[in-house]
PDB file of C-alpha atoms in Angstrom:
ATOM      1  CA  MET A  22      61.425 111.309 117.236  1.00 48.00           C
ATOM      2  CA  ALA A  23      63.209 113.170 114.087  1.00 48.00           C
ATOM      3  CA  SER A  24      62.256 112.553 110.968  1.00 52.00           C
ATOM      4  CA  ALA A  25      64.875 110.449 108.340  1.00 53.00           C
ATOM      5  CA  ASN A  26      65.009 114.572 106.669  1.00 51.00           C
ATOM      6  CA  ASP A  27      66.030 115.784 110.006  1.00 52.00           C
ATOM      7  CA  ARG A  28      68.726 113.070 110.707  1.00 54.00           C
ATOM      8  CA  ALA A  29      70.176 114.076 107.196  1.00 53.00           C
ATOM      9  CA  VAL A  30      70.267 117.404 108.065  1.00 50.00           C
ATOM     10  CA  LEU A  31      71.808 116.923 111.242  1.00 49.00           C
ATOM     11  CA  GLN A  32      74.134 114.495 109.545  1.00 51.00           C
ATOM     12  CA  ALA A  33      74.853 117.313 107.384  1.00 50.00           C
ATOM     13  CA  ILE A  34      75.848 120.115 109.847  1.00 48.00           C
ATOM     14  CA  PHE A  35      77.552 117.809 112.436  1.00 48.00           C
ATOM     15  CA  ASN A  36      79.624 115.594 109.664  1.00 51.00           C
ATOM     16  CA  PRO A  37      80.138 117.909 106.908  1.00 47.00           C
ATOM     17  CA  THR A  38      82.518 115.251 105.026  1.00 48.00           C
ATOM     18  CA  SER A  39      80.026 113.213 104.612  1.00 48.00           C
ATOM     19  CA  PRO A  40      77.955 113.243 101.762  1.00 46.00           C
ATOM     20  CA  PHE A  41      74.622 115.474 102.095  1.00 42.00           C
ATOM     21  CA  GLY A  42      71.692 113.226 103.967  1.00 40.00           C
ATOM     22  CA  ASP A  43      73.862 110.461 104.338  1.00 45.00           C
ATOM     23  CA  VAL A  44      72.647 109.086 107.640  1.00 43.00           C
ATOM     24  CA  PRO A  45      74.511 105.976 109.002  1.00 47.00           C
ATOM     25  CA  GLY A  46      72.167 103.503 109.621  1.00 47.00           C
ATOM     26  CA  ILE A  47      69.908 104.571 106.791  1.00 41.00           C
ATOM     27  CA  ASN A  48      69.296 102.278 103.875  1.00 40.00           C
ATOM     28  CA  GLN A  49      72.187  99.963 105.306  1.00 43.00           C
ATOM     29  CA  GLU A  50      71.642  96.247 104.275  1.00 39.00           C
ATOM     30  CA  GLU A  51      70.073  93.903 106.836  1.00 48.00           C
ATOM     31  CA  GLU A  52      72.266  92.292 109.351  1.00 75.00           C
ATOM     32  CA  LEU A  53      74.629  90.022 107.134  1.00 78.00           C
ATOM     33  CA  PHE A  54      75.152  86.367 108.137  1.00 79.00           C
ATOM     34  CA  ASP A  55      76.907  83.827 106.052  1.00 81.00           C
ATOM     35  CA  ASP A  56      74.850  80.368 105.429  1.00 81.00           C
ATOM     36  CA  ASP A  57      76.805  77.443 106.597  1.00 82.00           C
ATOM     37  CA  SER A  58      73.408  75.309 106.016  1.00 82.00           C
ATOM     38  CA  GLY A  59      75.708  73.061 103.249  1.00 83.00           C
ATOM     39  CA  PHE A  60      77.816  71.877 105.826  1.00 87.00           C
ATOM     40  CA  ASP A  61      77.781  69.053 108.159  1.00 90.00           C
ATOM     41  CA  ALA A  62      76.496  70.191 111.709  1.00 93.00           C
ATOM     42  CA  GLU A  63      78.932  68.066 113.564  1.00 95.00           C
ATOM     43  CA  LEU A  64      82.086  69.209 111.328  1.00 95.00           C
ATOM     44  CA  LEU A  65      80.422  72.926 111.218  1.00 92.00           C
ATOM     45  CA  LYS A  66      80.550  72.993 115.529  1.00 96.00           C
ATOM     46  CA  ARG A  67      84.024  71.841 115.958  1.00 96.00           C
ATOM     47  CA  VAL A  68      85.100  74.699 113.109  1.00 95.00           C
ATOM     48  CA  LYS A  69      83.566  77.383 115.450  1.00 95.00           C
ATOM     49  CA  GLU A  70      84.994  76.102 118.522  1.00 96.00           C
ATOM     50  CA  LEU A  71      88.566  76.069 117.233  1.00 96.00           C
ATOM     51  CA  GLU A  72      87.864  79.958 115.494  1.00 94.00           C
ATOM     52  CA  MET A  73      86.172  81.269 118.691  1.00 94.00           C
ATOM     53  CA  ARG A  74      89.720  79.598 120.562  1.00 96.00           C
ATOM     54  CA  GLY A  75      91.681  80.980 117.779  1.00 94.00           C
ATOM     55  CA  VAL A  76      89.772  84.452 118.444  1.00 93.00           C
ATOM     56  CA  SER A  77      90.741  83.923 121.967  1.00 94.00           C
ATOM     57  CA  ALA A  78      94.494  82.776 121.412  1.00 94.00           C
ATOM     58  CA  ALA A  79      94.716  86.021 119.088  1.00 92.00           C
ATOM     59  CA  GLU A  80      93.300  88.411 121.741  1.00 92.00           C
ATOM     60  CA  ALA A  81      95.697  86.762 124.368  1.00 92.00           C
ATOM     61  CA  GLY A  82      98.534  87.503 122.210  1.00 92.00           C
ATOM     62  CA  ASP A  83      99.034  84.325 121.194  1.00 94.00           C
ATOM     63  CA  LEU A  84      99.459  84.222 117.585  1.00 94.00           C
ATOM     64  CA  GLN A  85     101.306  81.242 116.956  1.00 96.00           C
ATOM     65  CA  GLY A  86      98.737  79.066 118.727  1.00 96.00           C
ATOM     66  CA  ALA A  87      95.340  81.388 116.871  1.00 95.00           C
ATOM     67  CA  LEU A  88      97.400  80.437 113.356  1.00 96.00           C
ATOM     68  CA  GLN A  89      97.146  76.932 114.712  1.00 97.00           C
ATOM     69  CA  LEU A  90      93.462  76.463 115.328  1.00 97.00           C
ATOM     70  CA  PHE A  91      92.730  78.699 112.321  1.00 97.00           C
ATOM     71  CA  SER A  92      94.794  76.638 110.427  1.00 97.00           C
ATOM     72  CA  GLN A  93      93.061  73.576 111.668  1.00 97.00           C
ATOM     73  CA  ALA A  94      89.268  74.906 111.086  1.00 96.00           C
ATOM     74  CA  VAL A  95      90.288  75.240 107.574  1.00 97.00           C
ATOM     75  CA  HIS A  96      91.796  71.808 107.520  1.00 97.00           C
ATOM     76  CA  ILE A  97      88.370  70.202 109.023  1.00 96.00           C
ATOM     77  CA  LEU A  98      86.056  72.413 106.651  1.00 96.00           C
ATOM     78  CA  PRO A  99      88.152  74.246 103.564  1.00 96.00           C
ATOM     79  CA  GLU A 100      85.084  75.366 101.786  1.00 95.00           C
ATOM     80  CA  ARG A 101      83.810  77.598 104.587  1.00 94.00           C
ATOM     81  CA  ALA A 102      85.502  81.435 103.948  1.00 94.00           C
ATOM     82  CA  SER A 103      85.375  82.397 108.154  1.00 94.00           C
ATOM     83  CA  ALA A 104      88.301  80.741 109.163  1.00 94.00           C
ATOM     84  CA  TYR A 105      90.577  82.066 106.088  1.00 96.00           C
ATOM     85  CA  ASN A 106      89.175  85.520 107.100  1.00 95.00           C
ATOM     86  CA  ASN A 107      90.369  84.739 110.550  1.00 95.00           C
ATOM     87  CA  ARG A 108      93.442  83.492 109.732  1.00 96.00           C
ATOM     88  CA  ALA A 109      94.363  86.620 107.537  1.00 96.00           C
ATOM     89  CA  GLN A 110      93.757  88.686 110.655  1.00 93.00           C
ATOM     90  CA  ALA A 111      96.307  86.502 112.754  1.00 94.00           C
ATOM     91  CA  LEU A 112      98.509  86.789 109.503  1.00 96.00           C
ATOM     92  CA  ARG A 113      98.169  90.276 109.301  1.00 93.00           C
ATOM     93  CA  LEU A 114      99.212  90.539 112.739  1.00 91.00           C
ATOM     94  CA  GLN A 115     102.508  88.849 112.176  1.00 92.00           C
ATOM     95  CA  GLY A 116     103.551  91.230 109.319  1.00 92.00           C
ATOM     96  CA  ASP A 117     102.901  88.728 106.511  1.00 95.00           C
ATOM     97  CA  THR A 118     100.528  90.536 104.338  1.00 95.00           C
ATOM     98  CA  THR A 119     101.255  88.474 101.481  1.00 96.00           C
ATOM     99  CA  GLY A 120      99.878  85.256 103.787  1.00 97.00           C
ATOM    100  CA  ALA A 121      97.084  87.578 104.518  1.00 96.00           C
ATOM    101  CA  LEU A 122      96.265  88.700 101.417  1.00 97.00           C
ATOM    102  CA  GLN A 123      95.985  84.996 100.107  1.00 97.00           C
ATOM    103  CA  ASP A 124      93.506  84.169 102.926  1.00 97.00           C
ATOM    104  CA  LEU A 125      91.636  87.124 102.190  1.00 97.00           C
ATOM    105  CA  ASP A 126      91.150  85.928  98.336  1.00 97.00           C
ATOM    106  CA  ARG A 127      90.420  82.717  99.267  1.00 97.00           C
ATOM    107  CA  ALA A 128      87.795  83.788 102.062  1.00 96.00           C
ATOM    108  CA  ILE A 129      86.153  86.142  99.375  1.00 96.00           C
ATOM    109  CA  VAL A 130      85.864  83.389  96.488  1.00 96.00           C
ATOM    110  CA  LEU A 131      84.291  81.294  99.134  1.00 94.00           C
ATOM    111  CA  SER A 132      81.852  83.784 100.607  1.00 93.00           C
ATOM    112  CA  GLY A 133      80.804  84.586  97.175  1.00 90.00           C
ATOM    113  CA  GLY A 134      81.915  88.274  98.345  1.00 85.00           C
ATOM    114  CA  GLY A 135      78.681  88.665 100.283  1.00 87.00           C
ATOM    115  CA  GLY A 136      77.709  87.699 103.259  1.00 89.00           C
ATOM    116  CA  ARG A 137      79.448  88.612 106.845  1.00 90.00           C
ATOM    117  CA  THR A 138      82.764  87.009 106.108  1.00 93.00           C
ATOM    118  CA  GLY A 139      82.500  88.155 102.508  1.00 93.00           C
ATOM    119  CA  CYS A 140      82.044  91.699 103.692  1.00 94.00           C
ATOM    120  CA  GLN A 141      84.964  91.711 106.425  1.00 93.00           C
ATOM    121  CA  ALA A 142      87.456  89.927 104.284  1.00 95.00           C
ATOM    122  CA  LEU A 143      86.566  93.225 101.538  1.00 95.00           C
ATOM    123  CA  VAL A 144      86.886  95.746 104.179  1.00 94.00           C
ATOM    124  CA  GLN A 145      90.450  93.912 105.196  1.00 94.00           C
ATOM    125  CA  ARG A 146      91.770  93.476 101.634  1.00 96.00           C
ATOM    126  CA  GLY A 147      90.776  96.860 100.852  1.00 95.00           C
ATOM    127  CA  LEU A 148      92.907  98.072 104.214  1.00 93.00           C
ATOM    128  CA  LEU A 149      95.646  96.407 103.036  1.00 95.00           C
ATOM    129  CA  ARG A 150      95.631  97.412  99.445  1.00 95.00           C
ATOM    130  CA  ARG A 151      95.239 100.933 100.651  1.00 92.00           C
ATOM    131  CA  LEU A 152      98.338 100.743 102.792  1.00 90.00           C
ATOM    132  CA  GLY A 153      99.960  98.706  99.643  1.00 92.00           C
ATOM    133  CA  CYS A 154      99.190 102.069  97.826  1.00 91.00           C
ATOM    134  CA  GLN A 155      96.764  99.939  95.210  1.00 92.00           C
ATOM    135  CA  THR A 156      94.215 102.747  95.934  1.00 89.00           C
ATOM    136  CA  ASP A 157      91.920 101.669  92.682  1.00 91.00           C
ATOM    137  CA  GLU A 158      91.905  98.160  93.901  1.00 94.00           C
ATOM    138  CA  ALA A 159      91.267  99.539  97.684  1.00 93.00           C
ATOM    139  CA  ARG A 160      88.355 101.839  96.542  1.00 91.00           C
ATOM    140  CA  ALA A 161      86.651  98.314  94.215  1.00 94.00           C
ATOM    141  CA  ASP A 162      86.998  96.286  97.765  1.00 94.00           C
ATOM    142  CA  PHE A 163      85.145  99.220  99.799  1.00 92.00           C
ATOM    143  CA  GLU A 164      82.989  99.924  96.997  1.00 92.00           C
ATOM    144  CA  LYS A 165      81.821  96.587  97.189  1.00 93.00           C
ATOM    145  CA  ALA A 166      81.669  95.921 100.650  1.00 92.00           C
ATOM    146  CA  ALA A 167      80.107  99.443 101.371  1.00 90.00           C
ATOM    147  CA  SER A 168      77.395  98.124  98.791  1.00 90.00           C
ATOM    148  CA  LEU A 169      76.660  94.913 101.612  1.00 89.00           C
ATOM    149  CA  GLY A 170      76.106  97.658 104.387  1.00 86.00           C
ATOM    150  CA  SER A 171      79.426  98.429 105.417  1.00 88.00           C
ATOM    151  CA  GLU A 172      79.549 102.072 106.789  1.00 88.00           C
ATOM    152  CA  PHE A 173      83.219 101.892 107.182  1.00 88.00           C
ATOM    153  CA  ALA A 174      83.866 100.743 103.893  1.00 88.00           C
ATOM    154  CA  ARG A 175      81.694 103.061 102.899  1.00 87.00           C
ATOM    155  CA  GLN A 176      83.552 106.042 104.472  1.00 85.00           C
ATOM    156  CA  GLN A 177      86.760 104.476 102.530  1.00 87.00           C
ATOM    157  CA  ALA A 178      85.289 104.601  99.666  1.00 86.00           C
ATOM    158  CA  VAL A 179      84.216 108.242  99.761  1.00 80.00           C
ATOM    159  CA  LEU A 180      87.826 109.027 101.465  1.00 81.00           C
ATOM    160  CA  LEU A 181      89.160 107.458  97.996  1.00 82.00           C
ATOM    161  CA  ASN A 182      87.114 109.151  95.453  1.00 77.00           C
ATOM    162  CA  PRO A 183      88.735 112.342  94.331  1.00 68.00           C
ATOM    163  CA  TYR A 184      85.285 113.731  93.072  1.00 67.00           C
ATOM    164  CA  ALA A 185      83.802 112.503  96.091  1.00 61.00           C
ATOM    165  CA  ALA A 186      86.152 114.236  97.944  1.00 57.00           C
ATOM    166  CA  LEU A 187      86.138 117.395  96.133  1.00 63.00           C
ATOM    167  CA  CYS A 188      82.083 117.442  96.311  1.00 65.00           C
ATOM    168  CA  ASN A 189      82.416 117.442 100.463  1.00 64.00           C
ATOM    169  CA  LYS A 190      85.400 119.893 100.590  1.00 68.00           C
ATOM    170  CA  MET A 191      82.875 122.501  98.734  1.00 72.00           C
ATOM    171  CA  LEU A 192      79.893 121.188 100.882  1.00 72.00           C
ATOM    172  CA  SER A 193      81.795 121.813 103.811  1.00 72.00           C
ATOM    173  CA  GLU A 194      82.554 124.981 102.947  1.00 76.00           C
ATOM    174  CA  VAL A 195      79.229 125.902 102.221  1.00 75.00           C
ATOM    175  CA  ILE A 196      78.283 124.663 105.553  1.00 79.00           C
ATOM    176  CA  ASN A 197      80.854 126.551 107.087  1.00 78.00           C
ATOM    177  CA  LYS A 198      79.635 129.982 105.787  1.00 78.00           C
ATOM    178  CA  LEU A 199      76.263 129.078 106.769  1.00 78.00           C
ATOM    179  CA  ARG A 200      77.264 128.248 110.448  1.00 81.00           C
ATOM    180  CA  ASN A 201      79.604 131.592 110.274  1.00 82.00           C
ATOM    181  CA  PRO A 202      78.408 134.237 107.718  1.00 78.00           C
ATOM    182  CA  ASN A 203      80.469 136.605 109.164  1.00 76.00           C
ATOM    183  CA  MET A 204      83.470 134.546 108.779  1.00 64.00           C
ATOM    184  CA  SER A 205      83.195 134.919 104.834  1.00 52.00           C
ATOM    185  CA  GLU A 206      83.132 138.888 104.868  1.00 54.00           C
ATOM    186  CA  ALA A 207      86.031 139.052 107.489  1.00 52.00           C
ATOM    187  CA  GLN A 208      88.392 137.310 104.785  1.00 54.00           C
TER     188      GLN A 208
END
């Protein structure tokens, strides 16, 4: 079994664009979960069923049906973040970026910017902001999601950080020179 240091060295060799020593899975937050304990158990059960049906409808290409199911879930438990997050996905797939951002904002507020849903909503909002050329806002969302344990968000935050990109480029060049010492002489 490889030590943490061995994994860090291998990560730097096989993925030179990531910061040295940064091994996916190491130092990640524990598995995130949403605290649904404050909701009525029967209502929560109904809402979760609606959300599962909504996800199935969206996967089957029935975005209108999915939106209706997610909206029903929001209506039943308007203080629960998950249905807003799911509805945002369906809205985004329909091309309604403004509606998706509104639902993601609401999901982030309701989740307190934490838990599984908060993390997912931050990543989704970061992606939409990045597409909208709101780089600073996108980076902030990715950094927050990364602090919650999202490896994808961490990678996106690094990509949007000009200093990290420069350091990663220099590190990549050093590693390439170490791998191919004759290449630097030929240039």
